[in-house]
Amino acid sequence: MLRSHTCGELRIENINENITLSGWVQKSRDLGGMTFVDLRDRYGITQLVFNMETNANLCEQARKLGREFVITVKGLVAERSSKNAKMPTGEVEIIVEELSILNKAKTPPFTIEDNTDGGEEIRMKYRYLDLRRNPVRKNLELRHRLSIATRNYLDKQNFLEIETPYLIKSTPEGARDFVVPSRMNPNEFYALPQSPQTFKQLLMVAGYDRYYQLVKCFRDEDLRADRQPEFTQIDCEMSFVTQEDILDTFEGMARHLFKEVKGVDINEFPRMDYADAMKYYGSDKPDIRFEMKFVELNDVAQNKGFKVFDDSELVVAIKAEGCATYTRKELDKLTDFVRKPQIGARGMVYLKCNEDGSFKSSVDKFYSQEDLKAWAEKMNAKAGDLILVLSGDTDKTRKAMNELRLEMGTRLGLREKGVFAPLWVVDFPLLEWDEDSKRYHAMHHPFTSPKKEDIHMLEEKPGEVRANAYDMVINGVEIGGGSVRIHDRDLQKLMFKHLGFTDEEAQAQFGFLMDAFEFGAPPHAGIALGFDRLAAMFGGSDSIRDYIAFPKNNTGRDVMIDSPSPVAKEQLDELFLQMVKKGTK
Amino acid sequence: MLRSHTCGELRIENINENITLSGWVQKSRDLGGMTFVDLRDRYGITQLVFNMETNANLCEQARKLGREFVITVKGLVAERSSKNAKMPTGEVEIIVEELSILNKAKTPPFTIEDNTDGGEEIRMKYRYLDLRRNPVRKNLELRHRLSIATRNYLDKQNFLEIETPYLIKSTPEGARDFVVPSRMNPNEFYALPQSPQTFKQLLMVAGYDRYYQLVKCFRDEDLRADRQPEFTQIDCEMSFVTQEDILDTFEGMARHLFKEVKGVDINEFPRMDYADAMKYYGSDKPDIRFEMKFVELNDVAQNKGFKVFDDSELVVAIKAEGCATYTRKELDKLTDFVRKPQIGARGMVYLKCNEDGSFKSSVDKFYSQEDLKAWAEKMNAKAGDLILVLSGDTDKTRKAMNELRLEMGTRLGLREKGVFAPLWVVDFPLLEWDEDSKRYHAMHHPFTSPKKEDIHMLEEKPGEVRANAYDMVINGVEIGGGSVRIHDRDLQKLMFKHLGFTDEEAQAQFGFLMDAFEFGAPPHAGIALGFDRLAAMFGGSDSIRDYIAFPKNNTGRDVMIDSPSPVAKEQLDELFLQMVKKGTK
């Protein structure tokens, strides 16, 4: 070992020990007679001292050390005269007796500090330098601790981690696959898994009972902010369970992780129907760190001559407590906010509940004080509160109101990073209508079981059939989701039929799974949690990219290694492929 | 939960408890008045009893249960009258009060027994049924325990598990890459990693110090027996270490795994130079469960008029203790063995050390008893021993003698499954000559550092330069290997030059790594262990396929899901690719 200790380890107890440290030069200060060097490694920073009087030669060498040089020093641990209480090693320094430069360093293109001067692009190109910064290192350490704690929890619950293949089969259902041409099977392709879904179900058919895997998954999607073409899932499946058992087990896991990794005690997760989530929060992933539930005002706000409301399918409001003092300017800003194209409301109506008991609204000419009082009562509003009202088509209006609610939550400081409010959203619809393809798609995936009591509606009202599907939501972010699966061949065939598969297509793509269901498939259910997102949530960040060692940019490129890149013609020849120039196909 | 207990859990202490079990019907026996059903799950088998007298209806139902039906039963735990000491649950049985069939099963295409009647092909097609068999399940459970124990060991040693990307960049060095066309970057390709080599080195440059990952790797090679296109590595890297530190750390890990998972104490690993391994065992992965070292006989066997030996570069022998009694027929068989084309010796000479002190050889007419005695003395042979001699070119003869030695070891029962004899083979050559391309290739990989004292030979005698490279070998199987890496830009450039790269090629393919070396790269070294092979070794098997849940066959196909498979033309269009028919390129 080129060190006896790490740079984060030495304390006052080590005084007078002869030690060896190795690391990077964080900075050096030349005070004439003395030169101080901060030596950094993964574990911390230790101060090195070089004294011109006692060892001029060594001190001269130290003065020439540049930032990020890699060095090894031997020396004596001494008590500092001016201690630094902010550093764990702040009571000691090393009186250096020997110095070796292990590697020099060019000046880095940005500073290796908590707050760097480097922009996103340059930091991605030199990701290995960005990774040296404390905040980034802490993110990856957090991720490591999360994975250890996850595995320990599941291991104790008798789950087996079983690796499923990465070279699998392309299926047109769902998102777009990355494909991998096979050289040994010309003109045929593997696909990279979007999830190990069918394999984990086959493991249940195989009797493995409790499966998990921390596994990379792949989706060739146009990347929105905070999507990566490859991402990591905590993928789980259990047999002989009901939905309730899955919720218990993985709620238990989440609480274990919060306790182990963050030291936070989390209460039992509330459960909310999908229908209620949409009705009261306008979202299937409500942020319940704060209340501010939607209240529907159709009965009190319609038929008073205000055409906008009268023509609306939904009139819905939220109450911002204590905000009756909002100025005209502030209210205009909120109106501008809801009118943004990505939110899409036509306008916003407000109602101030004044301290004197009177009401002031933007639609005073249509409503009497009495009318407005009825609104306020319905909202449970008190003097000083502000009521914000949107109206229009139900779905669009709920969506817009969800955005307004989140915006108000942020403005009022109700969405604190350190507060965690998880819940289960349950009873999702089985199918959702897709306007583009004019057919129903599986909302979760085609293997999700419908609720028994709703199956009779599959023919007549497919959109109303509910699924045994659930999402884990924390602070308005979908952390994971799953479902009770179909384990019966006939029901699975019926499901494929409703999704527009012919029998032949279903058999060609998923025949192996339906065949497996004929040989004794147990009832089973599972869940997959987004591990990158879970890590970001634990770290208090909105960006998963900060929790991935080597992420890709928005066009799917790794700018550090410059990938993807062209390959040699011979490689394509071996694969029986040729390229079509863009624009000529 | 559809069970209160598992099928492996109930004991005499549970008598009179009301329980619920779920599982698969292993078999049922109808004894007229009573029907017995063995119910199986991952955890074991429990006997169910149905009594015609007390519940005729239920008993009738039980009689109709087929093999592999999935059922749930409620009942009472009772003491068995005839106990089965071979089963952990053998003292009890369940008097069934309620029976529900959760899923029926067609008769499986092979028996779900330890010794199945199914051939390889059908078992691969119905892998989910093969996975139900005890031996296969035990393999995967062993693999799970190994992965847990590996992570625990490394975690305690301050290693961080850090995920590296799967969509990386194709490089012509080494084996063939699987490539992945990029839709968003037309006519460009990702490659799947053959190992995370450059990324783990960049993590060292980034200061992460101790990295590991259990990670899938990919190689598009023509599959020999027991190769898989995707396989799993325990991939590790450390900074500020010497070769000795790596050997200590991972010898420690291996011993920890043997202790934790097998309950076996393993002594310190011996270390053997590559040169010695070749000289004494004819292999860089010697099986040292038994001695039988090579002895070179050139000085005593040459120049006595036997032209075959006189014309040989090497005359080499092994001693089979107590085998002087081998018959002519047995010796002929050994001669046939060494003459097989894949072994390639021209013939074999034997020398029997008779009990009466005389010698009998197949070359008696060229050698006196005195001459033969000199051989025996050189071999340290005693009366009753048999000496087997091969001769020819050094490399080929060593290779053939290695096979003969292993064959004799097997015949003499010296290669027991339960015995583990690990060692380190060190000081590998840096480069090896490739006849096809008429140039030197990196024996390990291009990032391996040459021994400092040998660098001066790089120009003149490149084949003699030794590397700081090492392999972990157990029972004649290479479990893993690694090296101290180059961490200096100039040396890395020199290395690429010697491997036949132009400066431009080196920069285009590995510029990011060489650039990284300019910003303060620490000395670092690492290792990668084949996890599939390690699991097979621990399980006492030669086949890694038995330790992979869903392996591929020798043409890289998954016959269960029927992959690879054709993809839709639209998918290729999106990727700006078209297929070339086989034979038309």
XYZ file of C-alpha atoms in Angstrom, chain A residues 1-3 6 22-24 40-43 68-72 102-109 125-133 136-138 140-141 143-144 147-148 151-152 155 157-171 176-192 198-200 202-216 218 220-223 229-232 238-242 245 249 487-489 508-509 512 515-523 531-532 548-550 552 554-558 560-567 571-585, chain B residues 1-3 6 22-24 40-43 68-72 102-109 125-133 136-138 140-141 143-144 147-148 151-152 155 157-171 176-192 198-200 202-216 218 220-223 229-232 238-242 245 249 487-489 508-509 512 515-523 531-532 548-550 552 554-558 560-567 571-585:
320
model
C 0.000 0.000 0.000
C 1.222 3.449 -0.845
C -0.386 4.727 2.353
C -6.352 7.675 4.395
C -1.257 9.437 -0.740
C -3.677 11.645 -2.586
C -4.302 14.689 -4.696
C -7.240 15.051 -0.631
C -8.530 11.558 -1.206
C -11.972 9.933 -1.192
C -12.028 9.952 2.601
C -4.358 17.804 -8.653
C -0.796 16.456 -8.585
C -0.799 12.927 -7.149
C 1.735 12.572 -4.342
C 2.833 10.283 -1.535
C 3.398 9.871 -8.317
C 1.923 11.758 -11.228
C 1.804 15.352 -12.375
C -1.381 17.040 -13.493
C -2.200 19.641 -16.058
C -4.373 22.437 -14.707
C -7.915 21.043 -14.740
C -10.377 22.799 -17.060
C -16.498 15.797 -21.171
C -14.111 15.555 -18.225
C -16.497 13.520 -16.115
C -13.544 11.840 -14.346
C -12.612 15.264 -12.960
C -16.204 16.192 -12.113
C -16.456 12.910 -10.206
C -13.653 14.140 -7.930
C -15.877 16.851 -6.524
C -20.787 14.143 -6.887
C -18.813 11.633 -4.834
C -21.380 11.853 -2.045
C -22.448 7.891 -5.671
C -21.666 6.890 -2.097
C -26.282 5.226 -4.215
C -23.916 2.488 -3.026
C -28.033 -0.668 -3.003
C -26.450 -2.437 -0.028
C -30.144 -6.084 -0.948
C -29.875 -6.669 2.785
C -32.119 -11.006 1.364
C -37.002 -11.576 3.389
C -35.856 -14.664 1.478
C -35.662 -12.978 -1.900
C -33.126 -14.429 -4.321
C -31.227 -12.153 -6.666
C -31.313 -13.893 -10.032
C -29.715 -12.447 -13.131
C -31.874 -12.384 -16.244
C -30.438 -12.064 -19.769
C -29.595 -8.777 -21.484
C -29.734 -10.172 -24.994
C -33.431 -10.875 -25.371
C -36.138 -10.455 -27.996
C -37.660 -7.384 -29.547
C -41.387 -6.855 -29.064
C -38.880 1.353 -28.608
C -36.207 -1.333 -28.133
C -32.498 -1.031 -28.672
C -31.655 -3.917 -30.998
C -28.415 -5.885 -31.299
C -27.666 -7.620 -34.587
C -26.610 -11.259 -34.238
C -23.579 -12.296 -36.288
C -24.094 -15.997 -35.705
C -27.755 -15.772 -36.698
C -27.623 -13.505 -39.758
C -30.487 -11.058 -40.290
C -31.738 -11.708 -36.773
C -31.566 -9.395 -33.795
C -31.535 -9.467 -30.043
C -33.118 -6.617 -28.118
C -31.903 -5.089 -24.865
C -41.371 -11.845 -18.786
C -38.287 -13.462 -17.242
C -39.294 -12.626 -13.709
C -41.138 -17.213 -15.723
C -39.091 -17.392 -12.525
C -42.366 -17.399 -10.624
C -43.667 -20.191 -12.878
C -40.370 -21.929 -12.064
C -41.211 -21.735 -8.361
C -38.600 -19.193 -7.247
C -41.211 -17.470 -5.177
C -39.329 -14.267 -4.300
C -37.072 -12.743 -6.917
C -35.232 -9.453 -7.117
C -32.547 -7.890 -9.186
C -30.858 -4.520 -9.395
C -30.740 -4.440 -13.146
C -30.019 -2.137 -16.049
C -32.914 0.183 -21.808
C -34.718 3.989 -27.055
C -36.909 7.011 -26.466
C -36.461 10.588 -27.466
C -34.894 11.816 -24.285
C -31.399 5.487 -22.446
C -30.065 3.088 -19.808
C -31.341 3.160 -16.254
C -31.391 0.913 -13.217
C -43.423 -12.612 -5.521
C -45.668 -15.669 -5.716
C -48.671 -16.697 -3.643
C -49.348 -13.104 -2.692
C -52.131 -10.587 -2.942
C -48.698 -8.359 0.475
C -43.348 -5.732 1.625
C -51.321 -16.161 -14.470
C -53.960 -17.805 -16.593
C -53.484 -18.531 -20.287
C -45.263 -15.320 -31.921
C -44.264 -12.685 -29.384
C -43.414 -18.857 -24.461
C -47.257 -21.803 -22.819
C -45.601 -21.519 -19.421
C -48.954 -20.602 -17.874
C -50.204 -24.059 -18.885
C -47.693 -25.884 -16.729
C -48.759 -24.667 -13.309
C -48.256 -20.930 -12.931
C -48.807 -19.639 -9.393
C -50.604 -16.373 -8.619
C -33.198 3.093 -8.628
C -31.664 6.217 -10.167
C -25.140 8.144 -12.348
C -21.363 7.840 -12.650
C -21.244 8.140 -16.432
C -25.449 10.299 -21.326
C -29.987 14.521 -24.113
C -29.101 13.063 -27.493
C -27.954 9.804 -25.910
C -24.268 10.616 -26.332
C -21.456 9.945 -23.905
C -16.428 11.777 -22.603
C -15.731 8.666 -24.658
C -17.431 10.151 -27.738
C -19.979 7.407 -28.219
C -21.895 6.308 -30.244
C -19.402 6.327 -33.086
C -19.011 4.886 -36.586
C -17.869 1.274 -36.859
C -17.981 -5.102 -38.668
C -21.202 -4.400 -40.552
C -20.329 -6.928 -43.253
C -19.989 -9.619 -40.626
C -23.451 -8.683 -39.397
C -24.938 -8.722 -42.906
C -25.946 -5.100 -42.564
C -25.366 -1.949 -44.521
C -26.044 1.630 -43.707
C -28.605 3.801 -45.410
C -27.541 7.432 -45.539
C -29.859 9.724 -43.657
C -32.255 11.297 -46.119
C -32.021 8.558 -48.741
C -34.279 5.960 -47.220
C -50.458 -14.368 1.587
C -51.827 -17.550 0.175
C -49.868 -19.478 2.791
C -43.727 -22.691 3.401
C -49.439 -23.381 -1.327
C -47.283 -25.105 -3.890
C -46.986 -27.628 -6.666
C -43.573 -28.803 -3.160
C -42.308 -25.243 -3.127
C -38.851 -23.619 -3.174
C -38.341 -24.463 0.470
C -47.453 -29.792 -11.164
C -50.963 -28.533 -10.384
C -50.738 -25.410 -8.216
C -52.906 -25.709 -5.128
C -53.615 -24.095 -1.773
C -54.987 -22.215 -8.172
C -53.918 -23.415 -11.585
C -53.997 -26.676 -13.488
C -50.991 -28.047 -15.328
C -50.527 -30.022 -18.488
C -48.243 -33.008 -18.046
C -44.710 -31.589 -18.219
C -42.589 -32.766 -21.172
C -36.916 -24.965 -24.387
C -38.915 -25.396 -21.178
C -36.265 -23.833 -18.985
C -38.949 -22.603 -16.544
C -39.744 -26.256 -15.833
C -36.088 -27.310 -15.658
C -35.561 -24.507 -13.139
C -38.081 -26.225 -10.854
C -35.741 -29.163 -10.343
C -30.863 -26.365 -10.721
C -32.532 -24.386 -7.955
C -29.663 -25.165 -5.611
C -28.989 -20.517 -8.394
C -29.315 -20.315 -4.618
C -24.967 -18.158 -6.872
C -27.130 -15.781 -4.836
C -22.998 -12.664 -4.632
C -24.170 -11.598 -1.180
C -20.559 -7.793 -1.729
C -20.360 -8.025 2.046
C -18.250 -3.454 1.321
C -13.148 -3.272 2.796
C -14.478 0.129 1.773
C -15.112 -0.768 -1.849
C -17.913 1.134 -3.565
C -20.115 -0.608 -6.085
C -20.427 1.822 -8.976
C -22.411 1.058 -12.106
C -20.665 1.706 -15.397
C -22.527 2.143 -18.692
C -23.620 -0.702 -20.964
C -23.910 1.422 -24.073
C -20.268 2.249 -24.747
C -17.918 2.434 -27.720
C -16.651 -0.218 -30.081
C -12.891 -0.791 -30.190
C -15.458 -8.919 -31.236
C -17.993 -6.436 -29.849
C -21.742 -6.665 -29.970
C -22.834 -3.368 -31.494
C -26.048 -1.420 -30.947
C -27.184 0.977 -33.668
C -28.141 4.438 -32.417
C -31.385 5.846 -33.783
C -30.747 9.338 -32.492
C -27.242 9.387 -33.958
C -27.797 7.834 -37.391
C -25.058 5.599 -38.781
C -23.358 5.496 -35.403
C -23.203 2.593 -32.993
C -22.754 1.860 -29.347
C -20.982 -1.328 -28.299
C -21.810 -3.536 -25.328
C -11.556 1.857 -19.143
C -14.402 3.053 -16.927
C -12.979 1.497 -13.804
C -11.339 6.421 -14.999
C -12.974 5.891 -11.608
C -9.476 5.531 -10.183
C -8.437 8.753 -11.923
C -11.575 10.225 -10.345
C -10.295 9.251 -6.910
C -12.779 6.503 -6.056
C -9.971 4.392 -4.748
C -11.748 1.056 -4.360
C -14.349 0.113 -6.928
C -16.234 -3.081 -7.602
C -19.181 -4.198 -9.619
C -20.931 -7.470 -10.346
C -21.502 -6.727 -13.978
C -22.625 -8.361 -17.209
C -20.490 -9.333 -23.644
C -19.419 -11.890 -29.773
C -17.212 -14.944 -30.144
C -17.844 -18.227 -31.834
C -19.017 -20.134 -28.819
C -22.145 -14.414 -25.214
C -23.111 -12.656 -21.976
C -21.406 -13.479 -18.721
C -20.953 -11.928 -15.288
C -7.860 -0.238 -6.390
C -5.623 2.819 -6.201
C -2.377 3.422 -4.327
C -1.630 -0.289 -4.284
C 1.078 -2.661 -5.427
C -1.947 -5.623 -2.170
C -7.145 -8.498 -0.957
C -1.093 5.247 -15.280
C 1.284 7.367 -17.302
C 0.349 8.858 -20.652
C -9.293 8.126 -31.598
C -10.024 4.986 -29.594
C -10.154 9.939 -23.394
C -6.088 12.516 -21.634
C -7.322 11.476 -18.206
C -3.800 10.302 -17.309
C -2.646 13.912 -17.709
C -4.858 15.193 -14.919
C -3.382 13.295 -12.001
C -3.873 9.529 -12.379
C -2.913 7.527 -9.289
C -1.084 4.189 -9.474
C -18.624 -15.027 -11.551
C -20.380 -17.774 -13.519
C -27.139 -19.270 -15.251
C -30.915 -18.961 -15.004
C -31.501 -18.434 -18.727
C -27.984 -19.431 -24.455
C -23.874 -22.864 -28.635
C -25.169 -20.727 -31.479
C -26.070 -17.923 -29.104
C -29.784 -18.662 -29.220
C -32.269 -18.567 -26.382
C -37.095 -20.722 -24.892
C -38.013 -17.237 -26.115
C -36.724 -18.004 -29.635
C -34.232 -15.175 -29.810
C -32.559 -13.645 -31.764
C -35.383 -13.074 -34.214
C -36.193 -10.912 -37.248
C -37.311 -7.342 -36.581
C -37.352 -0.737 -36.980
C -34.389 -0.963 -39.342
C -35.550 2.075 -41.300
C -35.537 4.119 -38.117
C -31.942 2.992 -37.567
C -30.926 3.809 -41.154
C -29.931 0.196 -41.726
C -30.803 -2.460 -44.227
C -30.069 -6.134 -44.302
C -27.784 -7.841 -46.753
C -28.911 -11.368 -47.541
C -26.404 -13.975 -46.494
C -24.352 -14.938 -49.527
C -24.945 -11.701 -51.459
C -22.473 -9.462 -49.709
